[in-house]
Coordinates of C-alpha atoms in Angstrom, one line a residue:
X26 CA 0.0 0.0 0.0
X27 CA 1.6 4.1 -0.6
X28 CA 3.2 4.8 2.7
X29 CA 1.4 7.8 2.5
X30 CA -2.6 6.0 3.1
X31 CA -3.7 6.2 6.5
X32 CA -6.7 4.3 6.5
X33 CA -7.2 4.7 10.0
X34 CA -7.5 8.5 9.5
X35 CA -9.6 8.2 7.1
X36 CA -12.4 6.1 8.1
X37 CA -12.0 5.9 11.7
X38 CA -15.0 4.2 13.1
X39 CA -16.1 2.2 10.2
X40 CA -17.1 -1.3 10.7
X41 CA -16.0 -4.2 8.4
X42 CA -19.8 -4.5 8.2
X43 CA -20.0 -1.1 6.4
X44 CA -17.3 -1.4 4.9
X45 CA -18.4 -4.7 2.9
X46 CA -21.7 -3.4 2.4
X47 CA -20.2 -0.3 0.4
X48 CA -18.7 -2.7 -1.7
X49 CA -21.6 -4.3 -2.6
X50 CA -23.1 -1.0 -3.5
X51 CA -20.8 -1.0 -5.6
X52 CA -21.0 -4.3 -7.6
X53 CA -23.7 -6.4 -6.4
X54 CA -23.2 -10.1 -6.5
X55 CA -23.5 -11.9 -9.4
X56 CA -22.3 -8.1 -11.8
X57 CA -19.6 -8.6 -14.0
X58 CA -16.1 -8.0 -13.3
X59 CA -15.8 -3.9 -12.5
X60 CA -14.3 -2.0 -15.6
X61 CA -14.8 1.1 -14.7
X62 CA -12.1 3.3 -13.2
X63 CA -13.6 5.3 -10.8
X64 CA -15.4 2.5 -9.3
X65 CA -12.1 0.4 -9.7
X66 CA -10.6 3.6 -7.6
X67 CA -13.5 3.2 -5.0
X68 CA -13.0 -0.6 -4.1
X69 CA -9.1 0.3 -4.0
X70 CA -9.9 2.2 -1.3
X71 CA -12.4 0.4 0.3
X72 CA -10.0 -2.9 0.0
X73 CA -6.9 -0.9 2.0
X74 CA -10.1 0.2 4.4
X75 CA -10.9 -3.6 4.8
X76 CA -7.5 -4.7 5.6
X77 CA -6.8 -1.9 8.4
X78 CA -9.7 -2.5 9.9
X79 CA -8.8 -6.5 10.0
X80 CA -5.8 -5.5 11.2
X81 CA -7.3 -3.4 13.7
X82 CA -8.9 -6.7 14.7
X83 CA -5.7 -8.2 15.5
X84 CA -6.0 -10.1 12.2
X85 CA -3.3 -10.8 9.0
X86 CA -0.6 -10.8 11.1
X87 CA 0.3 -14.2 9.8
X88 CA -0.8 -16.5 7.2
X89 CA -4.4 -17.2 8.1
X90 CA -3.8 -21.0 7.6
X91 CA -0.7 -21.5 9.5
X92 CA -2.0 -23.3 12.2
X93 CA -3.5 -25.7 10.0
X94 CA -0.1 -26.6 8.5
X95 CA 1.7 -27.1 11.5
X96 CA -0.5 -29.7 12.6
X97 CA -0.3 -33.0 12.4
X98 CA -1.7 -37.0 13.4
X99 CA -0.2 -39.6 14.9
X100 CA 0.3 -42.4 13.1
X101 CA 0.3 -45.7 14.6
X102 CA 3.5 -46.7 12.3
X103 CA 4.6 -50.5 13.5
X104 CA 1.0 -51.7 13.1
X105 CA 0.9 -49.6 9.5
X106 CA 4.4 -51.8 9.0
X107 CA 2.9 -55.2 9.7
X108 CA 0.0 -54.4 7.9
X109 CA 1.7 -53.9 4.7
X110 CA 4.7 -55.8 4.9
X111 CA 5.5 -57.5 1.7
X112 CA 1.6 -56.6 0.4
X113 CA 1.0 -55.5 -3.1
X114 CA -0.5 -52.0 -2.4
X115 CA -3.2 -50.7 -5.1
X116 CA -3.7 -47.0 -5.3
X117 CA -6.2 -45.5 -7.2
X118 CA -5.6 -41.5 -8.4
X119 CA -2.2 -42.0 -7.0
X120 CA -0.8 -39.4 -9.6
X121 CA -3.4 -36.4 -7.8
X122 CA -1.9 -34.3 -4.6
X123 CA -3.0 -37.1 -1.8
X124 CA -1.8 -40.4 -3.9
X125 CA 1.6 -38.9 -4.7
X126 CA 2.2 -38.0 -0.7
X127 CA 0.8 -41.8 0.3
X128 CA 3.3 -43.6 -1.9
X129 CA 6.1 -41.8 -0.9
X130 CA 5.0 -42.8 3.0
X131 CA 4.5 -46.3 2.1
X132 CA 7.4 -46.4 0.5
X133 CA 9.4 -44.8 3.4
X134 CA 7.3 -47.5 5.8
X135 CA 8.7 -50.5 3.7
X136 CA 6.4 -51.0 0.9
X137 CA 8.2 -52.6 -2.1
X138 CA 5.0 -53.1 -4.8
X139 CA 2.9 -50.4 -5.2
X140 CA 0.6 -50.0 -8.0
X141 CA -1.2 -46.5 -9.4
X142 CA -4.0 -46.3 -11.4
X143 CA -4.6 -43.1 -12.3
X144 CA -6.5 -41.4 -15.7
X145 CA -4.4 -38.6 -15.8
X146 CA -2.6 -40.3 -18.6
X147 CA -5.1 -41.5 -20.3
X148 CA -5.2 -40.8 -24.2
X149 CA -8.1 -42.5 -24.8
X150 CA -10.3 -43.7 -21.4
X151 CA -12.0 -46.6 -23.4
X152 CA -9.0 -48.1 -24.0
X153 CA -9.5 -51.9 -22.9
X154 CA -5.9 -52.5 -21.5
X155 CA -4.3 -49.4 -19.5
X156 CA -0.5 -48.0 -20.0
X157 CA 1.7 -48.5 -17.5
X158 CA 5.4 -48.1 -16.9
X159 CA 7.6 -49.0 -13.7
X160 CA 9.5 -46.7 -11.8
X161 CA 11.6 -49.0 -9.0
X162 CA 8.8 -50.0 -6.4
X163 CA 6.2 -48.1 -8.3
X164 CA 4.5 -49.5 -10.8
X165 CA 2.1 -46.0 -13.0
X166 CA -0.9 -47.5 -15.2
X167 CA -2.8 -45.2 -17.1
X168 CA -6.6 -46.2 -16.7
X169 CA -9.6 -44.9 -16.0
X170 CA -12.2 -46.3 -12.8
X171 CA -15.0 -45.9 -14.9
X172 CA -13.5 -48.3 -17.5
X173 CA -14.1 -52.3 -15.9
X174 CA -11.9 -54.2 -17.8
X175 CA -9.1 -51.5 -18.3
X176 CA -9.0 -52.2 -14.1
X177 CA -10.3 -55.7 -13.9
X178 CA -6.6 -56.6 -15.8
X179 CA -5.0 -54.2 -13.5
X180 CA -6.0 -56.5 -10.3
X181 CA -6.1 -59.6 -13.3
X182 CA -2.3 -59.1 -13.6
X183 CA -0.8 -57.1 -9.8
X184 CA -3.0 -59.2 -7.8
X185 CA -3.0 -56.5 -5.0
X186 CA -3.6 -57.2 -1.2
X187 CA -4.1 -54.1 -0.2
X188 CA -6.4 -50.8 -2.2
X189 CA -6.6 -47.1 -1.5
X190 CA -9.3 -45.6 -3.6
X191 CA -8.8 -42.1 -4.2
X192 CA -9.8 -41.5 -7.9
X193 CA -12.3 -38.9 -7.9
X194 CA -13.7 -35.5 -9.0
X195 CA -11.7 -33.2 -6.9
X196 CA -13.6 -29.7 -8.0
X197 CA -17.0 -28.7 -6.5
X198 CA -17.8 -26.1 -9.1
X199 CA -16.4 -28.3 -12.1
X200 CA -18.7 -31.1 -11.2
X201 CA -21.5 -29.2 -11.9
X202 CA -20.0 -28.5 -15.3
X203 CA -19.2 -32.2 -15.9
X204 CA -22.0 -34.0 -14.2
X205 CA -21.6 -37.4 -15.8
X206 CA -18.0 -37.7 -15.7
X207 CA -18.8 -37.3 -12.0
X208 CA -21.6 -39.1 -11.0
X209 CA -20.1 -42.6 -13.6
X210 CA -16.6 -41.8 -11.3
X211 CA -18.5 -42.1 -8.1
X212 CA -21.2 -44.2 -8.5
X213 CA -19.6 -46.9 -11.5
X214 CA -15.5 -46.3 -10.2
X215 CA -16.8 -47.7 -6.9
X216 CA -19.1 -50.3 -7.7
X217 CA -15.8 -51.6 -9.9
X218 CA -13.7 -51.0 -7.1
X219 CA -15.3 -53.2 -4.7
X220 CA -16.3 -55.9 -7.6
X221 CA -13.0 -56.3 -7.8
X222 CA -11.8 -56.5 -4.5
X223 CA -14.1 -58.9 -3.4
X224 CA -13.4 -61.2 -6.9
X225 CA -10.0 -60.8 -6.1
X226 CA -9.2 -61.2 -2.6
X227 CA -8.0 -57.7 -1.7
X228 CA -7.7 -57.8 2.1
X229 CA -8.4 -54.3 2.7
X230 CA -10.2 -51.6 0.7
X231 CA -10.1 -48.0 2.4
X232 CA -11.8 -45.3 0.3
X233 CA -11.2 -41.5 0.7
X234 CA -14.5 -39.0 1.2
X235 CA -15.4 -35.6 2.0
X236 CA -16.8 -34.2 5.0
X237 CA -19.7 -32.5 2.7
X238 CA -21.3 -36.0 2.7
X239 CA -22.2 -35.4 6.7
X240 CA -24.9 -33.4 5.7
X241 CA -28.5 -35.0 5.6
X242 CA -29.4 -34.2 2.3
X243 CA -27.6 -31.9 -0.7
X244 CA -28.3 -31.2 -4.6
X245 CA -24.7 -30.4 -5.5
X246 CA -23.6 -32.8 -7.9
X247 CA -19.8 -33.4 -5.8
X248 CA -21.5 -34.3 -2.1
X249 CA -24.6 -36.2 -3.5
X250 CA -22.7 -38.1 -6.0
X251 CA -20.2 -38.8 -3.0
X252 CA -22.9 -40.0 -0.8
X253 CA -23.9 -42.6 -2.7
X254 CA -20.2 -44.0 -2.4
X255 CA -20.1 -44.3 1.3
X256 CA -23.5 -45.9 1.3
X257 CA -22.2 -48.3 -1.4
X258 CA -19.4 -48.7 0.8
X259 CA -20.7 -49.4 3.5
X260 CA -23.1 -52.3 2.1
X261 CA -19.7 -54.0 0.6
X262 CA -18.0 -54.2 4.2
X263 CA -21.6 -55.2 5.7
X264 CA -21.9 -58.0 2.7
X265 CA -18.6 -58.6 2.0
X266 CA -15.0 -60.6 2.9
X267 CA -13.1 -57.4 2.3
X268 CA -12.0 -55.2 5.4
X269 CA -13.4 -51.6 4.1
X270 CA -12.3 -48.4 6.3
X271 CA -13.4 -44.6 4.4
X272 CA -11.5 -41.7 5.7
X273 CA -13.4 -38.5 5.5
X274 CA -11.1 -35.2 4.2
X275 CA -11.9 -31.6 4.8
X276 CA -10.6 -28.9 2.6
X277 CA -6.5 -29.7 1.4
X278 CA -4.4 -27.3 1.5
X279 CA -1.3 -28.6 -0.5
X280 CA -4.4 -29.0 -3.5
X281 CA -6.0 -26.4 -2.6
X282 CA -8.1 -24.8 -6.0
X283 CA -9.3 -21.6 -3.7
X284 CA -5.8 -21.0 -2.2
X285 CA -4.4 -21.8 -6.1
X286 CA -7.0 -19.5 -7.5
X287 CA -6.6 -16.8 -4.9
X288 CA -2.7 -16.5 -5.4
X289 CA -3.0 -16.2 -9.2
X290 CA -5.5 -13.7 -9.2
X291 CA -3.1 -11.5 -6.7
X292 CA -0.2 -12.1 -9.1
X293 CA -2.6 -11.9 -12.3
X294 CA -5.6 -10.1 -12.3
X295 CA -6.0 -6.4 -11.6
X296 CA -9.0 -7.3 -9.5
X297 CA -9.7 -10.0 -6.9
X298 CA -13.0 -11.7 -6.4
X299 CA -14.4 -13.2 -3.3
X300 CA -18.1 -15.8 -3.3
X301 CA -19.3 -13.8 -0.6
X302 CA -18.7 -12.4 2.8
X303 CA -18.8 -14.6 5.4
X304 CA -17.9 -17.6 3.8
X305 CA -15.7 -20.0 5.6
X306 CA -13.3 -23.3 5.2
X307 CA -12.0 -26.2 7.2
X308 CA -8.8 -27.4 6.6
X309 CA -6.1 -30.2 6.9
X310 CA -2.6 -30.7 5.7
X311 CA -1.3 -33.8 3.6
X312 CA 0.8 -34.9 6.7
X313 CA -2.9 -35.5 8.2
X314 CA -4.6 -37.0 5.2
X315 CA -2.1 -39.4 4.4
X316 CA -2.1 -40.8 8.2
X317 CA -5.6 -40.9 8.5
X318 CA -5.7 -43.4 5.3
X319 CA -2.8 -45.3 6.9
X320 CA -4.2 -45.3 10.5
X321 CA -7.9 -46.6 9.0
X322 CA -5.8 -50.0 7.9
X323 CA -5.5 -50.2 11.3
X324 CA -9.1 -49.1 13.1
X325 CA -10.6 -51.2 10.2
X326 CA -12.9 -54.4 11.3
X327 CA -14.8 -56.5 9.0
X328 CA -18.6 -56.5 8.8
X329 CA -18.7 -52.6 9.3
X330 CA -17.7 -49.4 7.9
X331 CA -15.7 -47.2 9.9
X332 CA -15.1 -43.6 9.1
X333 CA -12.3 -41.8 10.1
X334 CA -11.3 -38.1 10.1
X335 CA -9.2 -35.2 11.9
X336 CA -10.7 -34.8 15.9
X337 CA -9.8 -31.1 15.9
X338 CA -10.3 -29.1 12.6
X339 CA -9.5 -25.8 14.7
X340 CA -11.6 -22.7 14.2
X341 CA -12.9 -22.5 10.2
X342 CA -10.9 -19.8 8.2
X343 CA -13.0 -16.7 6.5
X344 CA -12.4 -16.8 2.7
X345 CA -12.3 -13.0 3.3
X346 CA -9.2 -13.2 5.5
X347 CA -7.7 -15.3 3.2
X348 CA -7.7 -13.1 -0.3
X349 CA -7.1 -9.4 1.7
X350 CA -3.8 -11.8 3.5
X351 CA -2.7 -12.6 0.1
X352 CA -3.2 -8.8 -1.2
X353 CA -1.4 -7.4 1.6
X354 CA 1.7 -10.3 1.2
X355 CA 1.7 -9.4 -2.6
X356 CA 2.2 -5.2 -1.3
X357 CA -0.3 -4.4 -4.4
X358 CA -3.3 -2.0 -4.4
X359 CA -5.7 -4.7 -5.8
X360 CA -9.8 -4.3 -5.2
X361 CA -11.9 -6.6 -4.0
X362 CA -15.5 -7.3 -5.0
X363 CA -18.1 -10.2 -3.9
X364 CA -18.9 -12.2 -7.7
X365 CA -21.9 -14.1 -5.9
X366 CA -21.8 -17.9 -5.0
X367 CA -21.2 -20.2 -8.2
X368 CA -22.6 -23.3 -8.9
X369 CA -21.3 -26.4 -6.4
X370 CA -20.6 -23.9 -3.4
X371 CA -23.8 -21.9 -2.7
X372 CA -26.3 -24.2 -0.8
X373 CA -26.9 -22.7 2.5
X374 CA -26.0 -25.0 5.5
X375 CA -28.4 -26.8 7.4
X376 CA -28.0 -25.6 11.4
X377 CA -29.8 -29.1 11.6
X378 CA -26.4 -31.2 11.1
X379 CA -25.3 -30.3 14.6
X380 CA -26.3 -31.2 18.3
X381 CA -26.8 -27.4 19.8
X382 CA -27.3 -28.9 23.2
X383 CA -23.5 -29.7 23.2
X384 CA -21.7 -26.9 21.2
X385 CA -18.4 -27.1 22.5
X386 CA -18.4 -30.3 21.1
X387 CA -19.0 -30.2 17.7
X388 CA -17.7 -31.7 14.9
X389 CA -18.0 -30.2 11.3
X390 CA -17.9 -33.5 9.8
X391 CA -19.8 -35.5 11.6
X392 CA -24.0 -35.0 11.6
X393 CA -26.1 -35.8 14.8
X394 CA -27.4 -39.1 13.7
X395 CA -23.5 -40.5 13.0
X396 CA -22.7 -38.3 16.6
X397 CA -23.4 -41.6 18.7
X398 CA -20.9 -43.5 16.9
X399 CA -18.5 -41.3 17.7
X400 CA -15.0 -42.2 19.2
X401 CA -11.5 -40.7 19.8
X402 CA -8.5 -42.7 19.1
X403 CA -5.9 -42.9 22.3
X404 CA -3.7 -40.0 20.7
X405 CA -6.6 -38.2 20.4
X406 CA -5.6 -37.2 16.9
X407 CA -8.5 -38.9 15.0
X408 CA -12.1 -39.3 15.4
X409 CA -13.9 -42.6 14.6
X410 CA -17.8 -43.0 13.6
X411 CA -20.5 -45.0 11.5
X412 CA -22.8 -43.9 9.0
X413 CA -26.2 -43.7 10.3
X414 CA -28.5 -46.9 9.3
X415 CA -30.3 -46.9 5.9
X416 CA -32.3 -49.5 3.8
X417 CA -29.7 -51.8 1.8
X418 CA -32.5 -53.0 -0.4
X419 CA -33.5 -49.4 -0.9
X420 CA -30.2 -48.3 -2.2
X421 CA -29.9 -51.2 -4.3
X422 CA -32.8 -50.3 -5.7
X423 CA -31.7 -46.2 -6.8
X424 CA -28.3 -47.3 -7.7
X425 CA -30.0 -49.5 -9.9
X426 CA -31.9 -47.0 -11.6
X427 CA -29.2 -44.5 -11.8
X428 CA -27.1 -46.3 -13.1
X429 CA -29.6 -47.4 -16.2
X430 CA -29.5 -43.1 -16.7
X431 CA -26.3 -42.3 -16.7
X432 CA -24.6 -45.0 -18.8
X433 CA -27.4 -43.9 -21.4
X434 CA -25.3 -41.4 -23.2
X435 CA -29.2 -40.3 -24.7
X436 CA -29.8 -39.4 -21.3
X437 CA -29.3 -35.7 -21.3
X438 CA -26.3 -35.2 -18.6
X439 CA -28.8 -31.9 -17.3
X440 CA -31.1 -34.6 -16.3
X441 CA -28.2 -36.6 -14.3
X442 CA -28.8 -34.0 -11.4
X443 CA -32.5 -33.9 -10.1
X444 CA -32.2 -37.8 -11.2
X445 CA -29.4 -38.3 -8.8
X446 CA -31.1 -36.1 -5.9
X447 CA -34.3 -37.6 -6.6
X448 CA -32.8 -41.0 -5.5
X449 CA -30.4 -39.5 -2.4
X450 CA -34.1 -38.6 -1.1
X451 CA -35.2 -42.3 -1.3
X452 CA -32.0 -43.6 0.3
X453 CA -32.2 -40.7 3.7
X454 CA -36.2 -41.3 3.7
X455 CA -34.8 -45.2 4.9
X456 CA -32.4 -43.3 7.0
X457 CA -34.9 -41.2 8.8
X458 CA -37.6 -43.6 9.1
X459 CA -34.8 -45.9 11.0
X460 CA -33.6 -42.7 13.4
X461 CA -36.2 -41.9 16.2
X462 CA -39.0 -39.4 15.8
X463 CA -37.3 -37.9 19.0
X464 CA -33.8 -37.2 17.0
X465 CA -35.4 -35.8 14.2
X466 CA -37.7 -33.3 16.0
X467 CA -34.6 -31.9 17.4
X468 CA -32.8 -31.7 14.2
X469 CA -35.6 -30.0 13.0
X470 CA -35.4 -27.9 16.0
X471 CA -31.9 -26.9 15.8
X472 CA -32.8 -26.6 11.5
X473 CA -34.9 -23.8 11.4
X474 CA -34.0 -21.8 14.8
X475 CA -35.5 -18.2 13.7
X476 CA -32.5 -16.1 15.6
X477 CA -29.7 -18.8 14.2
X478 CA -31.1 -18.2 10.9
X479 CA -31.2 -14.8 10.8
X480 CA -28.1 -14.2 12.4
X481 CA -26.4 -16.5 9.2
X482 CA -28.9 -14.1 6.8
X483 CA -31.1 -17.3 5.7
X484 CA -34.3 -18.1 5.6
X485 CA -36.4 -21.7 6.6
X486 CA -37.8 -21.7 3.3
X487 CA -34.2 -22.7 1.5
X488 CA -34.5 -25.6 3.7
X489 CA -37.8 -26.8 2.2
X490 CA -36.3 -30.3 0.6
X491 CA -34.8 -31.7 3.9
X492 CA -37.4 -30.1 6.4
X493 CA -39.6 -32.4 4.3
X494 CA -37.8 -34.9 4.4
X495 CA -37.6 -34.8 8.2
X496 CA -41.5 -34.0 8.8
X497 CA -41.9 -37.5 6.3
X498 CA -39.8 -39.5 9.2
X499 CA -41.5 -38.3 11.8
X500 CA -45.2 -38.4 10.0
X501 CA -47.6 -41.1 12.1
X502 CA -44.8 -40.8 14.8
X503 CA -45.3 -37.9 17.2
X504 CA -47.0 -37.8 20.5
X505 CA -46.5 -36.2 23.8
X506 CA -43.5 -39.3 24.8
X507 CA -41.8 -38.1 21.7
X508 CA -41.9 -34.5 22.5
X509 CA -40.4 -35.3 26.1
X510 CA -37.7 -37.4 25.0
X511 CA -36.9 -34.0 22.2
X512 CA -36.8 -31.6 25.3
X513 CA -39.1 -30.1 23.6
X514 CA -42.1 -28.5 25.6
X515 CA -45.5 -28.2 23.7
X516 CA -45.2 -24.0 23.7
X517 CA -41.6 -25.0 21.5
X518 CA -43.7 -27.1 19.6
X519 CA -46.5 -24.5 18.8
X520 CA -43.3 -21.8 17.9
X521 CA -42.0 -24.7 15.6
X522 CA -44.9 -24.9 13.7
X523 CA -45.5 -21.1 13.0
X524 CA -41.9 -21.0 11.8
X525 CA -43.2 -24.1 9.2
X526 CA -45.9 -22.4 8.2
X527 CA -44.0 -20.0 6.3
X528 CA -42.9 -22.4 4.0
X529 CA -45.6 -23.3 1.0
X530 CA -44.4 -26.2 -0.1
X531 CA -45.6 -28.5 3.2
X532 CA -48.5 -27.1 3.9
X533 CA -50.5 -30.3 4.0
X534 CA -47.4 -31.6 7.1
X535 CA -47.8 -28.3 9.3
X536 CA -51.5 -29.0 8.9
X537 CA -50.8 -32.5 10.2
X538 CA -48.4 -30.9 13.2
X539 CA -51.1 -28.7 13.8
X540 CA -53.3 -31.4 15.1
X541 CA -50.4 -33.0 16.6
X542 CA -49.9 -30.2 18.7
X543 CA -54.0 -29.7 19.9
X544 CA -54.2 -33.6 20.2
X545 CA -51.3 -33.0 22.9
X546 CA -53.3 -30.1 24.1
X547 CA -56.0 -32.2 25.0
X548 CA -53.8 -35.0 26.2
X549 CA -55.5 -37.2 23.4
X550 CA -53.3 -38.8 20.9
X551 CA -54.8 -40.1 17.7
X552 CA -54.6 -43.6 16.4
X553 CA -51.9 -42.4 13.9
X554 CA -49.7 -40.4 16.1
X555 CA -48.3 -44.0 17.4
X556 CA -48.2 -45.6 14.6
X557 CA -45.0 -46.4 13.1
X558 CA -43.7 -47.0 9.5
X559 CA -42.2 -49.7 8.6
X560 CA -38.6 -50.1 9.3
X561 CA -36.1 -50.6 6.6
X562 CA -33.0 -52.5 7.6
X563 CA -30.0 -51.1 9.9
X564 CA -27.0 -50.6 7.8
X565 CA -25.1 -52.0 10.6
X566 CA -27.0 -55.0 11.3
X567 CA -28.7 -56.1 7.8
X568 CA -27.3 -59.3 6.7

């Protein structure tokens, strides 16, 4: 910045607040990149304001991820030893960020075969027989997930023991861009994963995630598409001989696309644009990924799926922070503006996916029907949990039928999305009409809290498609032994359902909580109330 700007003389008492919403003034969201150069001028200004008054704030002093990279997990190395000791290791995407990192740690731990299977050489993805080449312990094919045989004669000919699945979409916004590629990775890369693992005698599978698959129920084409590989999972190691273990990832630094993104448009652009205000991101390091996949060879049993991830994520990072950190490292006079939310990044989060009872404890990757799973390894580095239960025969069913509409390349690929949301709604209606009618009042609770909501500038009506989803597990469910096991008294229940009735689209289930609520009244249930659906089976205990 000049020496000679003194933003605290200037604009002494201005709150970031104000300072943002001048901004906006002056390109509202979702306006095209500022041209002109008195407004160009104006967000100069306002961009130096920002940063003093962060600054002010005790803020930017240091890189706002720095905690993040010093941390590290404990990894439980002489049982990681004896568990792949003289074992052919399969790795698939071992040429991205994460795969790289894990075969130089297995190598460093003794491994002596590893095998990658990674498209990013690929020429031609329907190539029956992959490329490959060796490099000392390292064997590199070229092949695709979504291709069977290319990887059936990859586990035909290395015969491996042991398999890390990390091939997948890595993007958010990009995988609403390239919906099939996505969904056919997630849903037809597993399925030929696990085909082959159990056909040919793979030992242990474990199979890397994201956290965004904690919440309940989402329409972007990355989380949903991921959801259905963790339930797929987690039938194989109920069904199975294989040991399956999934390892849930937050944001990665080292492969970061916003931290990539945000330094080129500092060193590129003459402008630098933010999603939004007020947006924040978990993160982790490689050190941490890479022993969390190692360590889940070890927590793994057979018969279940365990899912392991970071205990303490830290506080989350403002986007904000990040971008006006990099413009002051850079020592340029860049403006910021707010482009809007794209694609893949702008469904508002569901205050549902948390227990609010117990706030200090909260974990941004675990939801409150997987919460009672939970465990803390003895380095209390890693937490451990479970999906919650779901119908098998259900998501046999949806996989089924998406699978029949995506292969289809007559299918139109904008279809692939409400298709593949349509059956995520199938699979969580099993889930909820497994969890108590007592767990999901409270979610529901917790979901649409009027001050919450309005103090994260949302509204209960963006929450429409899970809030129905929730009043459908709970329908012929409630009564007065329900609402005491919530905590929830009926005057909560009353304020409840005048914050429902807002929302148009379930008018027909506040009418039915409406007679809930002067059934309880009256201290008369009806015949419905204690009626409950039928039960699909428990993940964890379906045969």
């Amino acid at each position: 910045m000049p020496s000679t700007f003194n933003p605290s003389e200037m604009f002494e008492g201005v709150s970031k607040a104000e300072i943002i919403d001048r901004i906006q003034q002056l390109v509202p969201p979702g306006a095209p990149e500022p041209q002109d150069p008195e407004i160009l001028a104006a967000l100069q200004t306002l961009t130096a304001q920002l940063i003093w008054a962060y600054q002010a704030d005790g803020q930017l002093e240091s890189e706002p991820f720095t905690d993040v990279r010093d941390r590290t997990i404990h990894l439980y190395a002489s049982a990681c030893c004896n568990k792949i000791k003289g074992k052919t290791i399969l790795i698939t995407g071992g040429e991205g960020c994460v795969g790289r990192f894990l075969i130089e740690k297995l190598l460093s731990l003794g491994a002596t075969n590893i095998i990658s299977a990674d498209k990013a050489r690929c020429q031609n993805p329907e190539e029956t027989l992959p490329h490959f080449n060796k490099e000392g312990a390292v064997t590199f094919y070229a092949a695709d997930i979504r291709n069977f045989q290319a990887l059936k004669h990859i586990f035909e000919v290395e015969k491996p023991q042991i398999v890390f699945h990390l091939a997948a979409q890595r993007q958010p916004g990009l995988a609403e861009i390239q919906i099939r590629e996505t969904v056919t990775t997630s849903l037809l890369g597993c399925k030929h994963v696990i085909q082959l693992s159990e056909e040919y005698g793979v030992e242990d599978c474990i199979f890397s995630s994201t956290g965004k698959t904690s919440r309940y129920f989402t329409t972007e084409i990355y989380a949903a598409s991921k959801k259905f590989a963790e339930w797929q999972f987690a039938k194989a190691a109920q069904e199975g001989k294989v040991t399956y273990g999934m390892v849930r990832f937050t944001h990665m630094l080292e492969n970061s696309l916003f931290c990539e993104q945000m330094s080129k448009k500092v060193q590129q652009s003459k402008t630098v644009n933010v999603h939004a205000p007020h947006r924040y991101v978990t993160a982790q390091n490689l050190i941490e990924a890479v022993h969390l996949l190692l360590n889940s060879l070890v927590v793994s049993v057979p018969g279940k799926l365990k899912i392991v991830a970071v205990s303490n994520l830290g506080w989350p990072t403002e986007t904000l922070e990040v971008a006006l950190y990099k413009i002051l490292e850079s020592g340029k006079n860049l403006p910021i503006y707010f482009q809007g939310l794209l694609p893949g990044y702008e469904e508002p989060f569901f205050l549902g996916q948390f227990d609010w009872s117990k706030p200090t404890d909260i974990h941004l990757l675990i939801n409150v029907l997987e919460d009672p799973f939970r465990r803390v390894d003895e380095a209390g580095d890693m937490v451990t949990v479970e999906l919650a239960p779901f119908s098998l025969r259900v998501l046999d069913k949806q996989v089924s039928k998406l699978e029949s509409l995506i292969v289809n390349p007559d299918f139109p690929e904008v279809e692939i999305k409400p298709a593949l949301a349509a059956a995520e709604k199938e699979v969580i209606a099993s889930s909820f009409a497994w969890s108590s009618a007592a767990e999901l009042l409270k979610i529901l609770q917790w979901g649409i809290n009027p001050k919450k909501l309005q103090g994260y500038g949302t509204e209960i009506a963006n929450y429409s498609e899970i809030i129905e989803l929730l009043l459908q597990g709970m329908y012929g469910r409630l009564n007065q032994e329900v609402l005491n096991s919530a905590g929830v008294s009926a005057d909560e229940f009353d304020e409840l359902v005048e914050s429902l009735s807002a929302v148009d689209s379930i008018q027909a289930e506040v009418g039915y909580l409406r007679s809930i609520s002067r059934c309880i009244r009256q201290s008369v249930i009806p015949a419905q109330s204690v009626q409950k659906k039928s039960e699909p089976v428990p993940v964890r205990d379906a045969a």
